[in-house]
CSV table of C-alpha atoms in Angstrom, one decimal:
chain,number,residue,atom,x,y,z
A,1,MET,CA,118.4,101.3,99.1
A,2,GLY,CA,118.1,104.7,97.5
A,3,HIS,CA,121.8,105.4,97.9
A,4,ILE,CA,122.9,109.0,98.5
A,5,SER,CA,126.4,110.0,97.6
A,6,ARG,CA,127.7,113.5,97.1
A,7,ARG,CA,125.9,113.9,93.8
A,8,ALA,CA,122.5,114.1,95.6
A,9,LEU,CA,123.6,117.1,97.6
A,10,ILE,CA,125.7,118.7,94.8
A,11,ALA,CA,122.5,118.8,92.7
A,12,GLY,CA,121.1,121.3,95.2
A,13,GLY,CA,121.3,125.0,95.4
A,14,THR,CA,124.0,127.5,96.4
A,15,ALA,CA,125.3,128.3,99.8
A,16,VAL,CA,125.6,131.7,101.4
A,17,VAL,CA,128.7,131.8,103.7
A,18,GLY,CA,128.9,135.4,104.9
A,19,GLY,CA,126.6,135.2,108.0
A,20,LEU,CA,127.4,131.6,109.1
A,21,MET,CA,128.5,131.3,112.7
A,22,LEU,CA,129.7,128.5,115.0
A,23,THR,CA,127.2,126.8,117.2
A,24,GLY,CA,127.7,126.5,120.9
A,25,GLN,CA,129.8,123.8,122.5
A,26,ALA,CA,128.1,120.4,123.1
A,27,VAL,CA,128.3,118.4,126.3
A,28,ALA,CA,130.9,115.7,125.9
A,29,ASP,CA,129.6,112.1,125.3
A,30,PRO,CA,130.6,109.9,128.2
A,31,GLN,CA,131.0,106.9,126.0
A,32,ALA,CA,133.4,108.8,123.8
A,33,ALA,CA,135.3,109.9,126.9
A,34,ARG,CA,135.7,106.3,128.0
A,35,HIS,CA,137.3,105.5,124.6
A,36,GLY,CA,139.6,108.5,125.1
A,37,GLY,CA,137.8,110.3,122.2
A,38,ARG,CA,140.1,110.9,119.3
A,39,ALA,CA,142.2,113.5,121.0
A,40,GLY,CA,144.7,110.9,122.3
A,41,ARG,CA,145.7,109.9,118.8
A,42,ARG,CA,148.4,112.3,117.8
A,43,ARG,CA,148.2,111.6,114.1
A,44,GLU,CA,144.8,111.4,112.4
A,45,LEU,CA,143.1,113.2,109.6
A,46,ARG,CA,140.3,115.6,110.5
A,47,GLY,CA,139.0,117.0,107.2
A,48,GLU,CA,136.2,118.5,105.3
A,49,TRP,CA,135.2,118.6,101.7
A,50,ILE,CA,134.6,122.0,100.1
A,51,ALA,CA,132.6,121.5,96.9
A,52,THR,CA,132.7,124.1,94.1
A,53,VAL,CA,130.6,122.4,91.4
A,54,ALA,CA,127.3,124.4,91.0
A,55,ASN,CA,128.6,126.6,93.8
A,56,THR,CA,127.6,123.9,96.3
A,57,ASP,CA,129.8,125.3,99.1
A,58,TRP,CA,132.2,127.9,97.7
A,59,PRO,CA,132.0,130.5,96.1
A,60,SER,CA,128.5,131.1,97.5
A,61,LYS,CA,127.5,132.3,94.1
A,62,PRO,CA,129.2,132.9,90.7
A,63,GLY,CA,130.4,136.4,89.8
A,64,LEU,CA,131.6,137.6,93.2
A,65,SER,CA,134.6,139.8,93.1
A,66,ALA,CA,138.0,138.3,93.7
A,67,ALA,CA,138.2,139.9,97.1
A,68,ASP,CA,134.8,138.5,98.1
A,69,GLN,CA,135.7,135.0,96.9
A,70,HIS,CA,138.9,135.2,98.9
A,71,ALA,CA,137.1,136.4,102.0
A,72,GLU,CA,134.6,133.5,101.8
A,73,LEU,CA,137.4,131.0,101.4
A,74,LEU,CA,139.0,132.3,104.6
A,75,VAL,CA,135.8,131.7,106.5
A,76,TYR,CA,136.1,128.0,105.7
A,77,LEU,CA,139.8,127.9,106.6
A,78,ASP,CA,139.5,129.8,109.8
A,79,ASP,CA,136.5,127.8,110.8
A,80,ALA,CA,138.5,124.6,110.2
A,81,VAL,CA,141.1,125.8,112.5
A,82,ARG,CA,138.6,126.6,115.2
A,83,ARG,CA,137.1,123.1,114.9
A,84,LYS,CA,140.6,121.6,115.3
A,85,LEU,CA,140.5,120.1,111.8
A,86,ASN,CA,143.8,119.7,110.0
A,87,ALA,CA,142.8,119.3,106.3
A,88,VAL,CA,140.5,120.7,103.7
A,89,ILE,CA,139.7,118.9,100.5
A,90,LEU,CA,139.0,121.6,97.9
A,91,GLN,CA,137.3,120.8,94.6
A,92,VAL,CA,139.5,122.4,92.0
A,93,ARG,CA,138.4,120.6,88.8
A,94,PRO,CA,134.6,120.4,89.1
A,95,THR,CA,133.5,120.0,85.5
A,96,ALA,CA,136.6,119.6,83.3
A,97,ASP,CA,137.5,123.2,84.1
A,98,ALA,CA,140.0,124.6,86.6
A,99,LEU,CA,140.4,126.8,89.6
A,100,TRP,CA,143.9,127.7,88.5
A,101,PRO,CA,145.3,129.1,85.3
A,102,SER,CA,145.5,125.7,83.6
A,103,PRO,CA,147.1,125.4,80.1
A,104,PHE,CA,144.8,122.3,79.5
A,105,GLU,CA,141.3,123.5,80.6
A,106,PRO,CA,139.3,126.7,80.9
A,107,TRP,CA,138.7,128.7,84.1
A,108,ALA,CA,135.8,127.1,86.1
A,109,GLU,CA,132.4,128.5,85.6
A,110,CYS,CA,131.6,128.5,89.3
A,111,LEU,CA,134.0,131.5,89.8
A,112,THR,CA,132.6,134.1,87.4
A,113,GLY,CA,129.5,132.4,86.0
A,114,VAL,CA,131.2,132.3,82.6
A,115,GLN,CA,133.4,129.3,81.8
A,116,GLY,CA,136.8,130.4,80.6
A,117,GLN,CA,136.7,133.9,82.2
A,118,ASP,CA,139.7,134.9,84.3
A,119,PRO,CA,138.5,135.5,87.9
A,120,GLY,CA,141.3,137.9,88.5
A,121,TRP,CA,143.2,135.8,91.0
A,122,ASP,CA,144.5,132.2,91.5
A,123,PRO,CA,142.1,130.4,93.8
A,124,LEU,CA,144.1,127.2,94.1
A,125,GLY,CA,147.4,128.9,94.7
A,126,THR,CA,145.8,131.2,97.3
A,127,ALA,CA,144.1,128.3,99.0
A,128,VAL,CA,147.3,126.3,99.3
A,129,GLU,CA,149.1,129.3,100.7
A,130,GLU,CA,146.3,130.3,103.2
A,131,ALA,CA,145.8,126.7,104.3
A,132,HIS,CA,149.4,126.1,105.0
A,133,ARG,CA,149.7,129.4,106.8
A,134,ARG,CA,147.0,128.0,109.2
A,135,GLY,CA,148.6,124.6,109.6
A,136,LEU,CA,146.1,122.9,107.4
A,137,GLU,CA,146.8,120.4,104.6
A,138,LEU,CA,145.3,121.2,101.3
A,139,HIS,CA,144.1,118.2,99.3
A,140,ALA,CA,143.2,119.2,95.7
A,141,TRP,CA,140.0,117.4,94.7
A,142,PHE,CA,139.6,116.5,91.0
A,143,ASN,CA,136.8,114.8,89.2
A,144,PRO,CA,138.3,112.8,86.3
A,145,TYR,CA,135.6,112.3,83.7
A,146,ARG,CA,132.6,114.6,84.3
A,147,ILE,CA,132.5,117.4,81.7
A,148,ALA,CA,129.1,119.1,82.3
A,149,ASN,CA,125.8,118.7,84.1
A,150,HIS,CA,124.0,119.1,80.8
A,151,THR,CA,124.4,117.6,77.3
A,152,ASP,CA,124.8,120.7,75.2
A,153,LEU,CA,128.4,120.9,73.9
A,154,SER,CA,127.8,124.3,72.5
A,155,ARG,CA,127.3,125.7,76.0
A,156,LEU,CA,131.0,125.0,76.7
A,157,VAL,CA,133.6,127.6,75.9
A,158,PRO,CA,134.8,127.2,72.3
A,159,THR,CA,138.3,126.2,73.3
A,160,HIS,CA,137.1,123.5,75.7
A,161,PRO,CA,138.8,120.2,75.0
A,162,ALA,CA,135.5,118.5,74.8
A,163,ARG,CA,134.5,120.8,71.9
A,164,LEU,CA,137.8,120.4,70.2
A,165,HIS,CA,137.5,116.6,70.6
A,166,PRO,CA,133.8,115.7,70.4
A,167,ASP,CA,134.7,112.1,69.8
A,168,TRP,CA,136.0,111.9,73.3
A,169,VAL,CA,132.5,112.7,74.7
A,170,VAL,CA,129.7,110.5,75.8
A,171,PRO,CA,126.3,112.0,76.8
A,172,TYR,CA,124.5,110.0,79.5
A,173,GLY,CA,121.9,110.7,82.1
A,174,GLY,CA,121.5,114.3,81.1
A,175,LYS,CA,125.3,115.0,81.5
A,176,LEU,CA,128.5,114.9,79.5
A,177,TYR,CA,131.4,112.6,80.3
A,178,TYR,CA,134.8,111.9,78.8
A,179,ASN,CA,135.0,108.3,77.5
A,180,PRO,CA,137.3,106.4,80.0
A,181,GLY,CA,138.0,103.7,77.4
A,182,MET,CA,140.1,106.0,75.1
A,183,PRO,CA,143.8,106.0,75.9
A,184,GLN,CA,144.1,109.6,74.7
A,185,VAL,CA,141.3,110.6,77.2
A,186,ARG,CA,143.1,109.0,80.1
A,187,ARG,CA,146.3,110.6,79.2
A,188,PHE,CA,144.7,114.0,78.8
A,189,VAL,CA,142.9,113.7,82.2
A,190,GLN,CA,146.2,112.8,83.9
A,191,ASN,CA,148.0,115.7,82.2
A,192,ALA,CA,145.3,118.2,83.3
A,193,ILE,CA,145.4,117.0,86.9
A,194,LEU,CA,149.2,116.7,87.2
A,195,ASP,CA,149.6,120.3,86.0
A,196,ALA,CA,148.4,121.3,89.5
A,197,VAL,CA,150.9,118.9,91.1
A,198,HIS,CA,153.7,120.5,89.1
A,199,ARG,CA,152.7,124.1,90.0
A,200,TYR,CA,151.5,124.0,93.6
A,201,ASP,CA,152.6,122.7,96.9
A,202,ILE,CA,149.4,120.6,97.4
A,203,ASP,CA,149.5,117.9,100.0
A,204,ALA,CA,147.4,115.3,98.0
A,205,VAL,CA,145.6,114.6,94.8
A,206,HIS,CA,142.0,113.5,95.7
A,207,TRP,CA,139.4,111.9,93.6
A,208,ASP,CA,135.8,111.3,94.6
A,209,ASP,CA,133.3,108.5,93.7
A,210,TYR,CA,132.7,109.3,90.0
A,211,PHE,CA,134.3,106.9,87.5
A,212,TYR,CA,131.9,105.4,85.0
A,213,PRO,CA,128.7,107.3,85.9
A,214,TYR,CA,126.1,106.0,88.3
A,215,PRO,CA,123.5,104.0,86.5
A,216,VAL,CA,120.5,105.8,85.1
A,217,ALA,CA,117.4,103.6,84.4
A,218,GLY,CA,116.7,103.1,80.8
A,219,GLN,CA,119.9,104.6,79.5
A,220,ILE,CA,123.0,103.1,78.1
A,221,PHE,CA,126.6,104.6,78.3
A,222,ASP,CA,127.4,104.2,74.6
A,223,ASP,CA,131.0,103.0,74.4
A,224,ASP,CA,130.4,100.1,72.0
A,225,ALA,CA,132.7,101.5,69.3
A,226,THR,CA,135.5,102.1,71.8
A,227,TYR,CA,135.1,98.6,73.2
A,228,ALA,CA,135.3,97.2,69.7
A,229,THR,CA,138.6,99.1,69.2
A,230,TYR,CA,140.3,98.5,72.5
A,231,GLY,CA,138.5,95.6,74.1
A,232,ALA,CA,140.3,92.7,72.6
A,233,GLY,CA,141.4,90.1,75.1
A,234,PHE,CA,138.8,90.9,77.8
A,235,PRO,CA,136.0,88.4,78.6
A,236,ASP,CA,133.4,91.1,78.5
A,237,LYS,CA,132.8,94.9,78.5
A,238,ALA,CA,132.6,95.0,82.3
A,239,ALA,CA,136.1,93.6,82.7
A,240,TRP,CA,137.4,96.0,80.1
A,241,ARG,CA,135.8,99.0,81.8
A,242,ARG,CA,137.3,98.0,85.1
A,243,ASP,CA,140.7,97.7,83.5
A,244,ASN,CA,140.3,101.3,82.1
A,245,ASN,CA,139.8,102.6,85.6
A,246,ASP,CA,142.6,100.4,86.9
A,247,ARG,CA,145.0,102.0,84.3
A,248,LEU,CA,143.9,105.5,85.2
A,249,VAL,CA,144.5,104.9,88.9
A,250,ARG,CA,147.8,103.0,88.6
A,251,GLU,CA,149.3,105.4,86.0
A,252,THR,CA,148.3,108.5,87.9
A,253,ALA,CA,149.7,107.1,91.1
A,254,ALA,CA,153.0,106.5,89.5
A,255,ARG,CA,153.2,109.9,87.8
A,256,ILE,CA,152.4,111.8,91.0
A,257,LYS,CA,155.3,110.1,92.8
A,258,LYS,CA,157.6,110.8,89.8
A,259,ILE,CA,156.8,114.5,90.1
A,260,LYS,CA,156.7,114.9,93.9
A,261,LYS,CA,157.2,111.9,96.1
A,262,HIS,CA,155.6,113.5,99.1
A,263,VAL,CA,152.3,114.3,97.4
A,264,ARG,CA,149.7,111.7,98.5
A,265,PHE,CA,147.0,110.1,96.3
A,266,GLY,CA,143.7,109.4,97.8
A,267,ILE,CA,140.3,108.3,96.5
A,268,SER,CA,136.9,108.6,98.2
A,269,PRO,CA,134.6,105.9,96.7
A,270,PHE,CA,131.0,105.1,97.3
A,271,GLY,CA,131.0,103.1,100.5
A,272,VAL,CA,130.0,99.7,99.1
A,273,TRP,CA,132.5,97.8,97.0
A,274,ARG,CA,130.2,94.7,96.6
A,275,ASN,CA,127.5,93.1,98.6
A,276,ALA,CA,128.3,89.7,100.2
A,277,ALA,CA,125.4,88.2,98.2
A,278,THR,CA,127.2,89.2,95.0
A,279,ASP,CA,130.7,88.3,96.2
A,280,PRO,CA,131.7,86.5,99.4
A,281,ALA,CA,134.5,89.0,99.9
A,282,GLY,CA,132.0,91.8,99.9
A,283,SER,CA,130.4,93.6,102.9
A,284,ASP,CA,127.3,92.4,104.8
A,285,THR,CA,125.1,95.0,102.9
A,286,THR,CA,122.3,95.0,100.4
A,287,ALA,CA,123.2,98.3,98.7
A,288,GLY,CA,121.5,99.2,95.5
A,289,VAL,CA,124.9,100.4,94.0
A,290,GLN,CA,128.1,98.4,94.1
A,291,THR,CA,131.2,100.2,92.8
A,292,TYR,CA,132.8,97.2,91.2
A,293,ASP,CA,129.7,96.4,89.2
A,294,ASP,CA,128.0,99.7,88.6
A,295,LEU,CA,130.9,102.2,88.4
A,296,SER,CA,133.5,99.7,87.1
A,297,ALA,CA,135.7,100.8,90.0
A,298,ASP,CA,137.5,98.0,91.8
A,299,THR,CA,138.2,100.1,94.8
A,300,ARG,CA,139.3,97.1,96.9
A,301,LYS,CA,141.9,96.1,94.3
A,302,TRP,CA,143.3,99.7,94.3
A,303,VAL,CA,143.9,99.4,98.0
A,304,ARG,CA,145.3,95.9,97.9
A,305,GLU,CA,147.7,96.8,95.0
A,306,GLY,CA,149.0,99.8,97.0
A,307,TRP,CA,148.2,102.3,94.3
A,308,LEU,CA,146.7,104.6,96.9
A,309,ASP,CA,148.1,106.4,99.9
A,310,TYR,CA,144.7,106.6,101.4
A,311,VAL,CA,141.1,105.6,100.8
A,312,CYS,CA,138.2,107.5,102.2
A,313,PRO,CA,135.0,105.5,101.6
A,314,GLN,CA,131.8,107.5,101.8
A,315,VAL,CA,130.1,105.6,104.6
A,316,TYR,CA,127.1,107.9,104.5
A,317,TRP,CA,124.7,105.8,106.6
A,318,ASN,CA,123.7,105.7,110.2
A,319,ILE,CA,124.6,102.9,112.7
A,320,GLY,CA,121.9,100.3,112.2
A,321,PHE,CA,120.8,101.2,108.7
A,322,ALA,CA,119.6,97.9,107.3
A,323,ALA,CA,120.9,98.1,103.7
A,324,ALA,CA,124.3,99.6,104.6
A,325,ASP,CA,125.1,99.7,108.2
A,326,TYR,CA,127.9,102.0,109.3
A,327,ALA,CA,128.7,99.4,112.0
A,328,LYS,CA,129.3,96.8,109.3
A,329,LEU,CA,131.0,98.8,106.7
A,330,VAL,CA,133.7,100.4,108.9
A,331,PRO,CA,135.0,96.9,110.0
A,332,TRP,CA,134.9,95.7,106.4
A,333,TRP,CA,137.0,98.6,105.2
A,334,ASN,CA,139.3,98.2,108.2
A,335,ASP,CA,140.0,94.6,107.0
A,336,VAL,CA,140.5,95.7,103.4
A,337,VAL,CA,143.4,98.0,104.4
A,338,SER,CA,144.9,95.6,106.8
A,339,GLY,CA,148.3,94.3,105.6
A,340,THR,CA,148.7,97.4,103.3
A,341,ASP,CA,150.3,100.8,103.7
A,342,VAL,CA,147.1,102.5,102.7
A,343,ASP,CA,145.5,104.8,105.3
A,344,LEU,CA,141.8,104.5,106.0
A,345,TYR,CA,139.7,107.7,106.6
A,346,ILE,CA,135.9,107.5,106.9
A,347,GLY,CA,133.8,109.9,104.9
A,348,GLU,CA,131.0,111.2,107.1
A,349,ALA,CA,127.6,112.5,106.0
A,350,LEU,CA,127.3,115.6,108.1
A,351,TYR,CA,124.7,117.0,105.7
A,352,LYS,CA,122.2,114.3,106.8
A,353,ALA,CA,122.3,115.5,110.4
A,354,GLY,CA,118.8,116.9,111.2
A,355,ASP,CA,117.5,116.4,107.7
A,356,PRO,CA,113.8,115.4,108.2
A,357,ALA,CA,114.0,113.2,105.1
A,358,GLN,CA,116.6,111.0,106.8
A,359,PRO,CA,116.0,108.1,109.3
A,360,ALA,CA,115.4,108.7,112.9
A,361,PRO,CA,119.1,108.3,114.1
A,362,TRP,CA,120.0,111.4,112.0
A,363,GLN,CA,117.6,113.5,114.0
A,364,ASP,CA,119.9,113.0,117.0
A,365,PRO,CA,122.8,115.5,117.0
A,366,ALA,CA,125.0,112.8,118.7
A,367,GLU,CA,124.8,110.3,115.7
A,368,LEU,CA,128.0,111.5,114.1
A,369,SER,CA,129.8,111.5,117.4
A,370,ARG,CA,128.8,107.9,117.9
A,371,HIS,CA,130.3,107.1,114.5
A,372,LEU,CA,133.7,108.4,115.7
A,373,THR,CA,133.4,106.5,118.9
A,374,PHE,CA,132.6,103.3,117.1
A,375,ALA,CA,135.4,103.7,114.5
A,376,GLY,CA,137.9,104.4,117.3
A,377,ASP,CA,137.9,100.7,118.1
A,378,TYR,CA,139.3,99.9,114.7
A,379,SER,CA,143.1,100.3,114.5
A,380,ARG,CA,143.3,101.1,110.8
A,381,VAL,CA,140.9,104.0,110.9
A,382,ARG,CA,143.1,107.0,110.9
A,383,GLY,CA,140.6,109.9,110.5
A,384,HIS,CA,137.3,111.2,109.2
A,385,VAL,CA,136.3,113.7,106.6
A,386,PHE,CA,133.0,115.6,106.7
A,387,PHE,CA,130.7,116.5,103.8
A,388,SER,CA,130.4,119.3,103.2
A,389,GLY,CA,132.0,122.6,104.1
A,390,LYS,CA,128.8,124.6,104.5
A,391,GLU,CA,127.4,122.1,107.0
A,392,VAL,CA,130.7,122.2,108.9
A,393,VAL,CA,130.5,126.0,109.2
A,394,ALA,CA,126.7,126.4,109.7
A,395,ASP,CA,126.3,123.3,111.9
A,396,PRO,CA,122.5,123.9,112.3
A,397,THR,CA,121.9,121.0,114.6
A,398,GLY,CA,125.2,121.2,116.6
A,399,ALA,CA,126.3,117.7,115.3
A,400,MET,CA,129.7,119.0,114.3
A,401,ALA,CA,130.2,120.9,117.6
A,402,ARG,CA,129.3,117.6,119.3
A,403,VAL,CA,132.0,115.8,117.3
A,404,VAL,CA,134.6,118.4,118.2
A,405,ALA,CA,133.7,118.5,121.9
A,406,ASP,CA,133.7,114.7,122.2
A,407,HIS,CA,136.7,113.8,120.1
A,408,TYR,CA,138.8,116.8,119.1
A,409,GLY,CA,139.9,118.0,122.5
A,410,SER,CA,143.3,118.9,121.3
A,411,ARG,CA,144.9,119.5,117.9
A,412,ALA,CA,146.3,116.6,115.9
A,413,ARG,CA,148.7,116.2,113.1
A,414,PRO,CA,147.6,114.4,109.9
A,415,PRO,CA,149.1,111.0,109.0
A,416,ARG,CA,152.1,111.0,106.7
């Protein structure tokens, strides 16, 4: 299928925010109007992801002054208000480093260009304050296990936990990861994330699609020794790996509620749990990646067990795409959350709009608007999140303006 998740875009270059402007208003889609758009629903999430790893969205480049970083952040927040969005999902732990003064991990490299260097301000604290001032929710986005987009431990700051505990680290696919099978790793990851829950008035803890890493042809994620130590009682390594991720999700969920009951916990997985050919309970897809099998992430179970407050699958394909059809995946996810208290938001691939490398439907600026029209017929869909922030602001094809014109006629409060 040639799946594309966030990682494909994050591998790209930096974004320059300063001169980005809103596009003009689009003509409303009559079909969306017949459905009442999304404006009639008073509680729905309208969000955007703002990625910081490799300076994908923000800051536009490393080494900007604190004042310039702050100003760029406000561009995103003010634009979100103009678009009638109500939530931003800000990546605050991109590569096992932090966008706040963490006692567990060094300052993030994306801020100053030097991991561990104090940027002279508190980005997460400021983001929470400025978002709330504008009536926006701030979901803090953490990546649990990724350490670095290279395999050289010596490039990490000397006090980095991965250098202090090299036995926790697994190199794979040109990157470094913490080993999810080690109980001490899982506890450390939780502690590092929960420090932000203790310190800040964030509205949610948010994880993306990275658990065990995406498969890389010809390479093996070497956790044999860890499996030999901790894998007793499991039928195979795959079941043990899924249990490791189950434990991380279940334990984190419980600890968040113990600290602050109102803070929500959401995960944004790759959009395909399993194909129906693999499992009758799976979706009518032929995806090349299945989270259950390839990432050891039983995302369906996490919903059914009620460990999450929301799930936001990355349904990053157009309506009619043969291998993973948006019009088949949204109903499947709607059924998954039915009978649970878990909210369903749909992750939308705004970055594909107008990309000449994408299929023909993405060349039509109305494709994303059609997504919202289609999803509006499914009662458990309670919002959409757009990837990523720089595309929301720049909106080169007018696809985001079309969504706003067709579906966001008035402001809405997020679900609680």
